[in-house]
PDB file of C-alpha atoms in Angstrom:
ATOM      1  CA  MET A  29     -12.660 -46.467 -46.842  1.00  0.00           C
ATOM      2  CA  GLU A  30     -13.692 -50.319 -46.457  1.00  0.00           C
ATOM      3  CA  LYS A  31     -12.853 -49.857 -42.658  1.00  0.00           C
ATOM      4  CA  ASN A  32     -15.285 -47.364 -42.456  1.00  0.00           C
ATOM      5  CA  LYS A  33     -17.457 -48.694 -44.651  1.00  0.00           C
ATOM      6  CA  LYS A  34     -17.535 -51.751 -41.828  1.00  0.00           C
ATOM      7  CA  LYS A  35     -17.812 -49.783 -39.126  1.00  0.00           C
ATOM      8  CA  GLY A  36     -21.131 -48.341 -40.546  1.00  0.00           C
ATOM      9  CA  TRP A  37     -22.381 -51.587 -41.586  1.00  0.00           C
ATOM     10  CA  LYS A  38     -21.486 -52.603 -37.665  1.00  0.00           C
ATOM     11  CA  LYS A  39     -23.464 -49.010 -35.917  1.00  0.00           C
ATOM     12  CA  ALA A  40     -26.362 -49.523 -38.297  1.00  0.00           C
ATOM     13  CA  LEU A  41     -27.044 -53.217 -37.246  1.00  0.00           C
ATOM     14  CA  HIS A  42     -26.391 -52.654 -33.720  1.00  0.00           C
ATOM     15  CA  ILE A  43     -28.810 -49.234 -34.031  1.00  0.00           C
ATOM     16  CA  VAL A  44     -31.069 -52.117 -35.207  1.00  0.00           C
ATOM     17  CA  LYS A  45     -30.629 -54.757 -32.488  1.00  0.00           C
ATOM     18  CA  ILE A  46     -31.462 -52.041 -29.807  1.00  0.00           C
ATOM     19  CA  THR A  47     -34.183 -50.756 -31.681  1.00  0.00           C
ATOM     20  CA  VAL A  48     -35.347 -54.987 -31.662  1.00  0.00           C
ATOM     21  CA  VAL A  49     -34.987 -55.417 -28.048  1.00  0.00           C
ATOM     22  CA  SER A  50     -36.777 -51.946 -27.323  1.00  0.00           C
ATOM     23  CA  LEU A  51     -39.724 -52.833 -29.134  1.00  0.00           C
ATOM     24  CA  ILE A  52     -39.604 -56.228 -27.843  1.00  0.00           C
ATOM     25  CA  ALA A  53     -38.795 -54.903 -24.272  1.00  0.00           C
ATOM     26  CA  LEU A  54     -42.445 -52.414 -24.706  1.00  0.00           C
ATOM     27  CA  VAL A  55     -44.748 -55.173 -25.849  1.00  0.00           C
ATOM     28  CA  ALA A  56     -43.368 -57.343 -22.766  1.00  0.00           C
ATOM     29  CA  LEU A  57     -44.199 -54.249 -20.734  1.00  0.00           C
ATOM     30  CA  VAL A  58     -47.557 -53.746 -22.653  1.00  0.00           C
ATOM     31  CA  LEU A  59     -48.754 -56.598 -22.199  1.00  0.00           C
ATOM     32  CA  ALA A  60     -47.951 -57.051 -18.710  1.00  0.00           C
ATOM     33  CA  GLY A  61     -49.520 -53.769 -17.818  1.00  0.00           C
ATOM     34  CA  SER A  62     -52.560 -55.531 -19.421  1.00  0.00           C
ATOM     35  CA  PHE A  63     -52.827 -58.187 -18.032  1.00  0.00           C
ATOM     36  CA  THR A  64     -52.152 -57.074 -14.706  1.00  0.00           C
ATOM     37  CA  ALA A  65     -55.042 -54.278 -15.084  1.00  0.00           C
ATOM     38  CA  HIS A  66     -57.309 -57.316 -16.436  1.00  0.00           C
ATOM     39  CA  LYS A  67     -57.135 -59.492 -13.076  1.00  0.00           C
ATOM     40  CA  LEU A  68     -57.345 -56.421 -11.163  1.00  0.00           C
ATOM     41  CA  SER A  69     -60.758 -55.217 -13.092  1.00  0.00           C
ATOM     42  CA  LEU A  70     -62.070 -58.799 -13.216  1.00  0.00           C
ATOM     43  CA  ALA A  71     -61.633 -58.968  -9.518  1.00  0.00           C
ATOM     44  CA  SER A  72     -63.391 -55.588  -9.073  1.00  0.00           C
ATOM     45  CA  GLU A  73     -66.153 -56.712 -11.713  1.00  0.00           C
ATOM     46  CA  GLY A  74     -66.511 -60.289  -9.830  1.00  0.00           C
ATOM     47  CA  LYS A  75     -67.955 -58.008  -7.331  1.00  0.00           C
ATOM     48  CA  ARG A  76     -70.253 -56.116  -9.119  1.00  0.00           C
ATOM     49  CA  ILE A  77     -72.050 -59.059 -11.371  1.00  0.00           C
ATOM     50  CA  LYS A  78     -75.636 -59.294 -10.367  1.00  0.00           C
ATOM     51  CA  ALA A  79     -77.563 -62.901 -10.240  1.00  0.00           C
ATOM     52  CA  TYR A  80     -80.513 -63.398 -12.276  1.00  0.00           C
ATOM     53  CA  GLY A  81     -82.134 -66.812 -12.454  1.00  0.00           C
ATOM     54  CA  GLN A  82     -81.622 -69.691 -10.314  1.00  0.00           C
ATOM     55  CA  LYS A  83     -78.864 -72.338 -10.123  1.00  0.00           C
ATOM     56  CA  MET A  84     -79.747 -75.906 -10.456  1.00  0.00           C
ATOM     57  CA  PRO A  85     -77.479 -78.974  -9.815  1.00  0.00           C
ATOM     58  CA  VAL A  86     -76.479 -80.941 -13.490  1.00  0.00           C
ATOM     59  CA  PHE A  87     -74.254 -83.545 -13.024  1.00  0.00           C
ATOM     60  CA  ASP A  88     -71.048 -82.422 -11.907  1.00  0.00           C
ATOM     61  CA  SER A  89     -71.435 -78.603 -11.971  1.00  0.00           C
ATOM     62  CA  GLN A  90     -74.485 -75.756 -11.841  1.00  0.00           C
ATOM     63  CA  MET A  91     -76.426 -74.244 -14.259  1.00  0.00           C
ATOM     64  CA  ASN A  92     -77.914 -70.887 -14.318  1.00  0.00           C
ATOM     65  CA  VAL A  93     -81.417 -71.151 -15.740  1.00  0.00           C
ATOM     66  CA  LYS A  94     -83.998 -67.886 -15.713  1.00  0.00           C
ATOM     67  CA  ILE A  95     -87.698 -68.387 -16.055  1.00  0.00           C
ATOM     68  CA  ASP A  96     -89.713 -65.199 -17.094  1.00  0.00           C
ATOM     69  CA  GLY A  97     -93.585 -64.959 -18.330  1.00  0.00           C
ATOM     70  CA  GLN A  98     -96.442 -67.643 -17.123  1.00  0.00           C
ATOM     71  CA  GLY A  99     -97.953 -68.760 -20.269  1.00  0.00           C
ATOM     72  CA  LYS A 100     -99.227 -71.958 -20.741  1.00  0.00           C
ATOM     73  CA  GLN A 101     -96.869 -73.459 -23.126  1.00  0.00           C
ATOM     74  CA  THR A 102     -93.100 -73.693 -22.418  1.00  0.00           C
ATOM     75  CA  ILE A 103     -90.331 -72.143 -24.734  1.00  0.00           C
ATOM     76  CA  VAL A 104     -86.672 -73.569 -23.857  1.00  0.00           C
ATOM     77  CA  LEU A 105     -84.460 -70.774 -25.362  1.00  0.00           C
ATOM     78  CA  LEU A 106     -80.962 -72.085 -26.366  1.00  0.00           C
ATOM     79  CA  THR A 107     -77.845 -69.802 -26.935  1.00  0.00           C
ATOM     80  CA  GLY A 108     -75.247 -69.804 -29.901  1.00  0.00           C
ATOM     81  CA  PHE A 109     -71.874 -70.442 -29.354  1.00  0.00           C
ATOM     82  CA  GLY A 110     -70.032 -68.207 -27.078  1.00  0.00           C
ATOM     83  CA  THR A 111     -71.807 -65.570 -25.860  1.00  0.00           C
ATOM     84  CA  ALA A 112     -71.317 -64.438 -23.041  1.00  0.00           C
ATOM     85  CA  ALA A 113     -74.070 -64.222 -20.856  1.00  0.00           C
ATOM     86  CA  PRO A 114     -77.643 -66.029 -22.661  1.00  0.00           C
ATOM     87  CA  ALA A 115     -79.875 -64.552 -20.457  1.00  0.00           C
ATOM     88  CA  LEU A 116     -78.885 -60.962 -20.920  1.00  0.00           C
ATOM     89  CA  ASP A 117     -78.237 -61.070 -24.545  1.00  0.00           C
ATOM     90  CA  PHE A 118     -81.975 -62.936 -25.005  1.00  0.00           C
ATOM     91  CA  THR A 119     -82.694 -59.445 -23.545  1.00  0.00           C
ATOM     92  CA  PRO A 120     -85.270 -58.347 -26.369  1.00  0.00           C
ATOM     93  CA  MET A 121     -86.520 -62.123 -27.593  1.00  0.00           C
ATOM     94  CA  ILE A 122     -87.409 -62.928 -23.677  1.00  0.00           C
ATOM     95  CA  GLU A 123     -89.580 -59.863 -23.221  1.00  0.00           C
ATOM     96  CA  GLU A 124     -91.892 -60.405 -26.564  1.00  0.00           C
ATOM     97  CA  LEU A 125     -91.848 -63.891 -25.477  1.00  0.00           C
ATOM     98  CA  LYS A 126     -92.934 -63.783 -21.922  1.00  0.00           C
ATOM     99  CA  LYS A 127     -96.347 -62.166 -22.903  1.00  0.00           C
ATOM    100  CA  ASP A 128     -98.178 -65.449 -24.046  1.00  0.00           C
ATOM    101  CA  TYR A 129     -95.267 -68.318 -22.638  1.00  0.00           C
ATOM    102  CA  GLN A 130     -93.145 -69.061 -20.193  1.00  0.00           C
ATOM    103  CA  VAL A 131     -89.352 -68.688 -20.901  1.00  0.00           C
ATOM    104  CA  VAL A 132     -86.999 -70.893 -19.887  1.00  0.00           C
ATOM    105  CA  THR A 133     -83.373 -69.637 -20.811  1.00  0.00           C
ATOM    106  CA  ILE A 134     -80.972 -72.254 -19.385  1.00  0.00           C
ATOM    107  CA  GLU A 135     -77.099 -71.010 -20.005  1.00  0.00           C
ATOM    108  CA  PRO A 136     -74.873 -74.447 -20.614  1.00  0.00           C
ATOM    109  CA  PHE A 137     -71.623 -74.504 -19.153  1.00  0.00           C
ATOM    110  CA  GLY A 138     -68.564 -71.946 -19.285  1.00  0.00           C
ATOM    111  CA  TYR A 139     -71.569 -69.317 -20.284  1.00  0.00           C
ATOM    112  CA  GLY A 140     -73.631 -66.472 -18.038  1.00  0.00           C
ATOM    113  CA  LEU A 141     -73.457 -67.313 -14.513  1.00  0.00           C
ATOM    114  CA  SER A 142     -73.393 -71.300 -14.780  1.00  0.00           C
ATOM    115  CA  GLY A 143     -70.348 -73.413 -13.515  1.00  0.00           C
ATOM    116  CA  GLN A 144     -67.876 -74.671 -15.259  1.00  0.00           C
ATOM    117  CA  THR A 145     -67.618 -79.018 -15.662  1.00  0.00           C
ATOM    118  CA  GLU A 146     -65.183 -81.742 -16.758  1.00  0.00           C
ATOM    119  CA  ARG A 147     -67.753 -83.091 -19.378  1.00  0.00           C
ATOM    120  CA  ALA A 148     -67.082 -83.630 -22.611  1.00  0.00           C
ATOM    121  CA  ARG A 149     -68.452 -80.968 -24.641  1.00  0.00           C
ATOM    122  CA  THR A 150     -69.797 -83.507 -27.456  1.00  0.00           C
ATOM    123  CA  SER A 151     -73.438 -82.898 -28.542  1.00  0.00           C
ATOM    124  CA  ASP A 152     -74.893 -86.092 -26.732  1.00  0.00           C
ATOM    125  CA  ASN A 153     -73.441 -84.653 -23.438  1.00  0.00           C
ATOM    126  CA  MET A 154     -75.450 -81.093 -24.451  1.00  0.00           C
ATOM    127  CA  VAL A 155     -78.913 -82.658 -24.695  1.00  0.00           C
ATOM    128  CA  ALA A 156     -78.672 -84.525 -21.660  1.00  0.00           C
ATOM    129  CA  GLU A 157     -77.435 -81.548 -19.851  1.00  0.00           C
ATOM    130  CA  ILE A 158     -80.688 -79.860 -21.139  1.00  0.00           C
ATOM    131  CA  GLN A 159     -82.916 -82.567 -20.614  1.00  0.00           C
ATOM    132  CA  SER A 160     -82.069 -83.118 -16.999  1.00  0.00           C
ATOM    133  CA  VAL A 161     -83.126 -79.095 -16.587  1.00  0.00           C
ATOM    134  CA  VAL A 162     -85.880 -79.797 -18.362  1.00  0.00           C
ATOM    135  CA  GLU A 163     -86.754 -82.514 -16.064  1.00  0.00           C
ATOM    136  CA  GLN A 164     -85.991 -80.532 -12.763  1.00  0.00           C
ATOM    137  CA  LEU A 165     -88.278 -78.308 -13.916  1.00  0.00           C
ATOM    138  CA  ASN A 166     -90.966 -81.076 -14.411  1.00  0.00           C
ATOM    139  CA  LEU A 167     -91.902 -79.859 -18.501  1.00  0.00           C
ATOM    140  CA  GLU A 168     -93.769 -82.086 -20.388  1.00  0.00           C
ATOM    141  CA  THR A 169     -93.685 -80.727 -23.441  1.00  0.00           C
ATOM    142  CA  TYR A 170     -92.218 -77.662 -24.780  1.00  0.00           C
ATOM    143  CA  ILE A 171     -90.986 -75.701 -27.470  1.00  0.00           C
ATOM    144  CA  LEU A 172     -87.276 -75.772 -28.299  1.00  0.00           C
ATOM    145  CA  MET A 173     -86.151 -72.182 -29.826  1.00  0.00           C
ATOM    146  CA  GLY A 174     -81.740 -72.159 -30.444  1.00  0.00           C
ATOM    147  CA  HIS A 175     -79.723 -69.569 -32.050  1.00  0.00           C
ATOM    148  CA  SER A 176     -76.997 -70.602 -34.191  1.00  0.00           C
ATOM    149  CA  ILE A 177     -74.932 -73.642 -32.413  1.00  0.00           C
ATOM    150  CA  SER A 178     -78.175 -74.424 -30.905  1.00  0.00           C
ATOM    151  CA  GLY A 179     -79.846 -75.823 -34.205  1.00  0.00           C
ATOM    152  CA  ILE A 180     -77.189 -78.502 -34.047  1.00  0.00           C
ATOM    153  CA  TYR A 181     -78.020 -79.811 -30.814  1.00  0.00           C
ATOM    154  CA  SER A 182     -81.720 -79.157 -31.103  1.00  0.00           C
ATOM    155  CA  LEU A 183     -82.165 -81.857 -33.907  1.00  0.00           C
ATOM    156  CA  ASN A 184     -80.037 -83.705 -31.949  1.00  0.00           C
ATOM    157  CA  TYR A 185     -82.232 -83.300 -28.806  1.00  0.00           C
ATOM    158  CA  ALA A 186     -85.605 -83.516 -30.665  1.00  0.00           C
ATOM    159  CA  ASN A 187     -84.350 -87.152 -32.020  1.00  0.00           C
ATOM    160  CA  THR A 188     -83.541 -88.048 -28.422  1.00  0.00           C
ATOM    161  CA  TYR A 189     -86.683 -86.779 -26.563  1.00  0.00           C
ATOM    162  CA  PRO A 190     -89.501 -86.405 -29.865  1.00  0.00           C
ATOM    163  CA  ASP A 191     -92.536 -86.708 -27.314  1.00  0.00           C
ATOM    164  CA  GLU A 192     -91.529 -83.792 -25.552  1.00  0.00           C
ATOM    165  CA  VAL A 193     -90.626 -81.618 -28.490  1.00  0.00           C
ATOM    166  CA  LYS A 194     -93.545 -79.542 -29.417  1.00  0.00           C
ATOM    167  CA  ALA A 195     -91.393 -77.345 -32.184  1.00  0.00           C
ATOM    168  CA  PHE A 196     -88.314 -76.050 -33.087  1.00  0.00           C
ATOM    169  CA  VAL A 197     -87.423 -72.917 -34.068  1.00  0.00           C
ATOM    170  CA  GLY A 198     -84.489 -71.612 -35.407  1.00  0.00           C
ATOM    171  CA  ILE A 199     -82.699 -68.445 -34.743  1.00  0.00           C
ATOM    172  CA  ASP A 200     -80.465 -68.245 -38.172  1.00  0.00           C
ATOM    173  CA  SER A 201     -80.024 -71.778 -36.703  1.00  0.00           C
ATOM    174  CA  SER A 202     -76.693 -73.877 -37.815  1.00  0.00           C
ATOM    175  CA  THR A 203     -77.852 -76.454 -40.137  1.00  0.00           C
ATOM    176  CA  SER A 204     -76.745 -80.266 -40.579  1.00  0.00           C
ATOM    177  CA  HIS A 205     -75.784 -80.305 -43.750  1.00  0.00           C
ATOM    178  CA  GLN A 206     -73.436 -76.946 -43.354  1.00  0.00           C
ATOM    179  CA  ALA A 207     -69.269 -77.020 -43.844  1.00  0.00           C
ATOM    180  CA  TRP A 208     -67.790 -77.082 -40.893  1.00  0.00           C
ATOM    181  CA  PRO A 209     -64.498 -75.595 -41.021  1.00  0.00           C
ATOM    182  CA  GLY A 210     -62.838 -75.558 -37.859  1.00  0.00           C
ATOM    183  CA  VAL A 211     -61.822 -72.699 -35.783  1.00  0.00           C
ATOM    184  CA  ASP A 212     -58.009 -72.437 -32.867  1.00  0.00           C
ATOM    185  CA  ASP A 213     -59.285 -70.373 -30.694  1.00  0.00           C
ATOM    186  CA  SER A 214     -55.697 -69.937 -29.106  1.00  0.00           C
ATOM    187  CA  LEU A 215     -55.384 -66.096 -30.614  1.00  0.00           C
ATOM    188  CA  ILE A 216     -59.002 -65.557 -28.519  1.00  0.00           C
ATOM    189  CA  LYS A 217     -57.424 -67.608 -25.531  1.00  0.00           C
ATOM    190  CA  PHE A 218     -54.602 -65.643 -25.459  1.00  0.00           C
ATOM    191  CA  ALA A 219     -56.417 -62.086 -26.500  1.00  0.00           C
ATOM    192  CA  SER A 220     -58.739 -62.663 -22.937  1.00  0.00           C
ATOM    193  CA  ASN A 221     -56.447 -63.828 -20.588  1.00  0.00           C
ATOM    194  CA  SER A 222     -53.680 -61.117 -21.533  1.00  0.00           C
ATOM    195  CA  GLY A 223     -56.256 -58.301 -21.422  1.00  0.00           C
ATOM    196  CA  LEU A 224     -55.972 -57.396 -24.810  1.00  0.00           C
ATOM    197  CA  LEU A 225     -59.633 -58.120 -25.641  1.00  0.00           C
ATOM    198  CA  ARG A 226     -60.407 -55.488 -22.741  1.00  0.00           C
ATOM    199  CA  LEU A 227     -58.535 -53.296 -24.530  1.00  0.00           C
ATOM    200  CA  VAL A 228     -60.124 -53.614 -27.721  1.00  0.00           C
ATOM    201  CA  THR A 229     -63.453 -53.582 -26.924  1.00  0.00           C
ATOM    202  CA  LYS A 230     -62.938 -50.375 -24.509  1.00  0.00           C
ATOM    203  CA  VAL A 231     -61.473 -48.937 -28.047  1.00  0.00           C
ATOM    204  CA  SER A 232     -64.325 -50.478 -30.625  1.00  0.00           C
ATOM    205  CA  PRO A 233     -67.419 -51.743 -28.168  1.00  0.00           C
ATOM    206  CA  PRO A 234     -69.576 -53.970 -29.504  1.00  0.00           C
ATOM    207  CA  ASP A 235     -72.878 -52.875 -30.482  1.00  0.00           C
ATOM    208  CA  SER A 236     -75.559 -52.912 -26.769  1.00  0.00           C
ATOM    209  CA  SER A 237     -78.042 -50.791 -28.531  1.00  0.00           C
ATOM    210  CA  TYR A 238     -80.672 -53.764 -28.069  1.00  0.00           C
ATOM    211  CA  LEU A 239     -80.145 -53.353 -24.005  1.00  0.00           C
ATOM    212  CA  ASP A 240     -80.569 -51.245 -21.449  1.00  0.00           C
ATOM    213  CA  GLN A 241     -77.158 -49.011 -19.803  1.00  0.00           C
ATOM    214  CA  GLU A 242     -77.503 -51.732 -16.789  1.00  0.00           C
ATOM    215  CA  THR A 243     -77.891 -54.590 -18.623  1.00  0.00           C
ATOM    216  CA  ALA A 244     -75.010 -54.042 -21.305  1.00  0.00           C
ATOM    217  CA  GLU A 245     -72.760 -53.127 -18.397  1.00  0.00           C
ATOM    218  CA  GLN A 246     -73.783 -56.442 -17.366  1.00  0.00           C
ATOM    219  CA  MET A 247     -72.941 -58.106 -20.045  1.00  0.00           C
ATOM    220  CA  ARG A 248     -69.847 -56.340 -20.618  1.00  0.00           C
ATOM    221  CA  MET A 249     -68.649 -57.823 -17.117  1.00  0.00           C
ATOM    222  CA  LEU A 250     -70.043 -61.414 -18.177  1.00  0.00           C
ATOM    223  CA  THR A 251     -67.708 -61.101 -21.216  1.00  0.00           C
ATOM    224  CA  MET A 252     -64.587 -60.217 -19.865  1.00  0.00           C
ATOM    225  CA  LYS A 253     -65.147 -63.140 -16.974  1.00  0.00           C
ATOM    226  CA  ASN A 254     -66.376 -65.879 -19.825  1.00  0.00           C
ATOM    227  CA  SER A 255     -64.323 -65.201 -22.700  1.00  0.00           C
ATOM    228  CA  GLY A 256     -61.756 -67.438 -23.140  1.00  0.00           C
ATOM    229  CA  ASN A 257     -62.902 -70.254 -20.351  1.00  0.00           C
ATOM    230  CA  GLU A 258     -61.856 -73.749 -20.628  1.00  0.00           C
ATOM    231  CA  THR A 259     -65.495 -75.432 -20.847  1.00  0.00           C
ATOM    232  CA  VAL A 260     -66.128 -73.463 -24.204  1.00  0.00           C
ATOM    233  CA  SER A 261     -62.518 -74.203 -25.707  1.00  0.00           C
ATOM    234  CA  ARG A 262     -63.145 -77.861 -25.432  1.00  0.00           C
ATOM    235  CA  GLU A 263     -66.951 -76.956 -27.180  1.00  0.00           C
ATOM    236  CA  LEU A 264     -65.530 -75.233 -30.021  1.00  0.00           C
ATOM    237  CA  SER A 265     -63.031 -78.461 -30.271  1.00  0.00           C
ATOM    238  CA  GLU A 266     -65.825 -80.604 -30.413  1.00  0.00           C
ATOM    239  CA  LEU A 267     -68.084 -78.910 -32.944  1.00  0.00           C
ATOM    240  CA  GLY A 268     -66.791 -81.089 -35.806  1.00  0.00           C
ATOM    241  CA  ASN A 269     -67.799 -84.030 -34.250  1.00  0.00           C
ATOM    242  CA  SER A 270     -71.354 -82.471 -33.426  1.00  0.00           C
ATOM    243  CA  PHE A 271     -71.492 -81.431 -36.952  1.00  0.00           C
ATOM    244  CA  GLU A 272     -70.600 -85.044 -38.036  1.00  0.00           C
ATOM    245  CA  LEU A 273     -73.661 -86.702 -35.878  1.00  0.00           C
ATOM    246  CA  ALA A 274     -76.051 -83.725 -37.173  1.00  0.00           C
ATOM    247  CA  ASN A 275     -75.229 -84.621 -40.862  1.00  0.00           C
ATOM    248  CA  SER A 276     -76.986 -88.240 -40.192  1.00  0.00           C
ATOM    249  CA  GLN A 277     -80.190 -86.670 -38.786  1.00  0.00           C
ATOM    250  CA  ARG A 278     -83.244 -84.862 -39.801  1.00  0.00           C
ATOM    251  CA  PHE A 279     -85.570 -83.932 -37.693  1.00  0.00           C
ATOM    252  CA  PRO A 280     -88.519 -85.879 -36.868  1.00  0.00           C
ATOM    253  CA  LYS A 281     -91.522 -85.922 -40.245  1.00  0.00           C
ATOM    254  CA  THR A 282     -94.298 -84.903 -37.166  1.00  0.00           C
ATOM    255  CA  THR A 283     -92.059 -81.809 -35.551  1.00  0.00           C
ATOM    256  CA  PRO A 284     -92.895 -78.994 -36.368  1.00  0.00           C
ATOM    257  CA  VAL A 285     -90.017 -76.472 -37.457  1.00  0.00           C
ATOM    258  CA  LEU A 286     -89.982 -72.952 -37.584  1.00  0.00           C
ATOM    259  CA  LEU A 287     -86.232 -71.199 -39.339  1.00  0.00           C
ATOM    260  CA  PHE A 288     -86.185 -67.840 -39.277  1.00  0.00           C
ATOM    261  CA  VAL A 289     -82.971 -67.023 -41.586  1.00  0.00           C
ATOM    262  CA  ALA A 290     -81.162 -63.813 -41.305  1.00  0.00           C
ATOM    263  CA  ILE A 291     -80.582 -61.768 -44.691  1.00  0.00           C
ATOM    264  CA  SER A 292     -78.188 -59.385 -45.232  1.00  0.00           C
ATOM    265  CA  GLU A 293     -75.037 -58.205 -47.717  1.00  0.00           C
ATOM    266  CA  GLU A 294     -72.683 -61.256 -45.396  1.00  0.00           C
ATOM    267  CA  THR A 295     -75.408 -64.009 -45.908  1.00  0.00           C
ATOM    268  CA  ARG A 296     -73.657 -66.821 -47.336  1.00  0.00           C
ATOM    269  CA  PRO A 297     -75.456 -67.796 -51.221  1.00  0.00           C
ATOM    270  CA  ASP A 298     -76.702 -70.758 -49.963  1.00  0.00           C
ATOM    271  CA  TRP A 299     -77.912 -70.156 -46.500  1.00  0.00           C
ATOM    272  CA  VAL A 300     -81.507 -70.108 -47.578  1.00  0.00           C
ATOM    273  CA  LYS A 301     -81.291 -72.897 -49.338  1.00  0.00           C
ATOM    274  CA  LEU A 302     -79.793 -75.002 -46.471  1.00  0.00           C
ATOM    275  CA  HIS A 303     -82.794 -74.111 -44.587  1.00  0.00           C
ATOM    276  CA  GLU A 304     -85.247 -75.259 -46.924  1.00  0.00           C
ATOM    277  CA  ASP A 305     -83.795 -78.306 -47.226  1.00  0.00           C
ATOM    278  CA  THR A 306     -83.830 -78.806 -43.306  1.00  0.00           C
ATOM    279  CA  VAL A 307     -87.592 -78.413 -43.300  1.00  0.00           C
ATOM    280  CA  ALA A 308     -88.324 -80.265 -46.742  1.00  0.00           C
ATOM    281  CA  GLY A 309     -90.079 -83.466 -46.128  1.00  0.00           C
ATOM    282  CA  LEU A 310     -91.860 -82.643 -42.874  1.00  0.00           C
ATOM    283  CA  ASN A 311     -95.045 -82.306 -42.064  1.00  0.00           C
ATOM    284  CA  HIS A 312     -95.409 -78.902 -40.825  1.00  0.00           C
ATOM    285  CA  GLY A 313     -91.994 -76.661 -41.580  1.00  0.00           C
ATOM    286  CA  LYS A 314     -91.304 -73.005 -42.996  1.00  0.00           C
ATOM    287  CA  VAL A 315     -88.680 -70.947 -43.530  1.00  0.00           C
ATOM    288  CA  ILE A 316     -88.921 -67.079 -42.986  1.00  0.00           C
ATOM    289  CA  GLU A 317     -86.426 -64.791 -44.062  1.00  0.00           C
ATOM    290  CA  LEU A 318     -85.653 -61.519 -42.343  1.00  0.00           C
ATOM    291  CA  PRO A 319     -83.267 -58.175 -43.169  1.00  0.00           C
ATOM    292  CA  GLY A 320     -80.392 -58.445 -40.425  1.00  0.00           C
ATOM    293  CA  ASP A 321     -77.421 -59.897 -39.011  1.00  0.00           C
ATOM    294  CA  HIS A 322     -76.961 -63.285 -37.204  1.00  0.00           C
ATOM    295  CA  TYR A 323     -78.314 -61.884 -34.061  1.00  0.00           C
ATOM    296  CA  LEU A 324     -81.845 -61.380 -35.277  1.00  0.00           C
ATOM    297  CA  HIS A 325     -82.975 -61.637 -31.936  1.00  0.00           C
ATOM    298  CA  HIS A 326     -81.333 -58.411 -31.026  1.00  0.00           C
ATOM    299  CA  THR A 327     -83.500 -56.721 -33.421  1.00  0.00           C
ATOM    300  CA  GLN A 328     -86.384 -58.731 -34.662  1.00  0.00           C
ATOM    301  CA  ALA A 329     -87.762 -60.223 -31.727  1.00  0.00           C
ATOM    302  CA  PRO A 330     -91.373 -58.969 -32.384  1.00  0.00           C
ATOM    303  CA  LYS A 331     -91.547 -60.152 -35.940  1.00  0.00           C
ATOM    304  CA  MET A 332     -90.103 -63.389 -34.878  1.00  0.00           C
ATOM    305  CA  ALA A 333     -92.810 -63.597 -31.924  1.00  0.00           C
ATOM    306  CA  GLU A 334     -95.810 -63.109 -33.996  1.00  0.00           C
ATOM    307  CA  GLU A 335     -94.638 -65.086 -36.716  1.00  0.00           C
ATOM    308  CA  LEU A 336     -93.984 -68.036 -33.938  1.00  0.00           C
ATOM    309  CA  GLN A 337     -97.565 -67.677 -32.639  1.00  0.00           C
ATOM    310  CA  VAL A 338     -99.696 -67.768 -36.616  1.00  0.00           C
ATOM    311  CA  PHE A 339     -96.969 -70.758 -37.411  1.00  0.00           C
ATOM    312  CA  LEU A 340     -98.287 -72.544 -34.318  1.00  0.00           C
ATOM    313  CA  LYS A 341    -102.016 -72.411 -35.619  1.00  0.00           C
ATOM    314  CA  GLU A 342    -101.530 -73.226 -38.644  1.00  0.00           C
TER     315      GLU A 342
END
């Protein structure tokens, strides 16, 4: 009886071992296939990505800059963190703004069609890189409009070049006193490099209803190309220091600041107050709440363009 029990346990254990080994082999096979398919797709998609904007030499690499509109006033558009192709992502906003302004969309290193860089991704370096583009375009004064993390970089920029920045407009922008918990992007990098991100986006594609079909496809290919790249990863690692610097800064009192704040079920309880605190004490500061998610420029571009004109006339 005991011998039979032992034989039974050994047989069950053997089956478990075979099952585990088989599952590991299956996962390895899927990952290998996913990785190979991803690399082949990247090579194919690289030939189909269409150029837009112009390349400009900036320090050790090149930045892609897209210019739209011919208005007398210039708006410099700055992206949120990790947006694969800012000049495409901002399309609805650009379409509205270019009617009245010259719109300069800067794609930072590691974004869109810009190159990679060896430079540290500090807030000061981000500011210097934006300034390099501005100087090459001979822009003497301009309005900064920034989404998300660009609120932090714009704060530093406005303090560094106060005579050049005519105003700052935030699109659900980060604030100097919000807590930064830190983010480990190792899983994102693994998903990107292994091809799993490609599989996930096929099963559950991101919303691209704000773009036409051709632009949405370009955005998809650039997302596959840029996700998890080393330059953006180093920027993420540096964000804790960028927020620490911002914590000691405020916008110059004479700089007009207009902040659009996204309101939805996911909005953190103190989000509006953080923005109200940002404009408190300024000669000309305003907070406007708009329904929508973090990417307000996808859905609220006409309203924001309208409110900007009113704000600048006040």
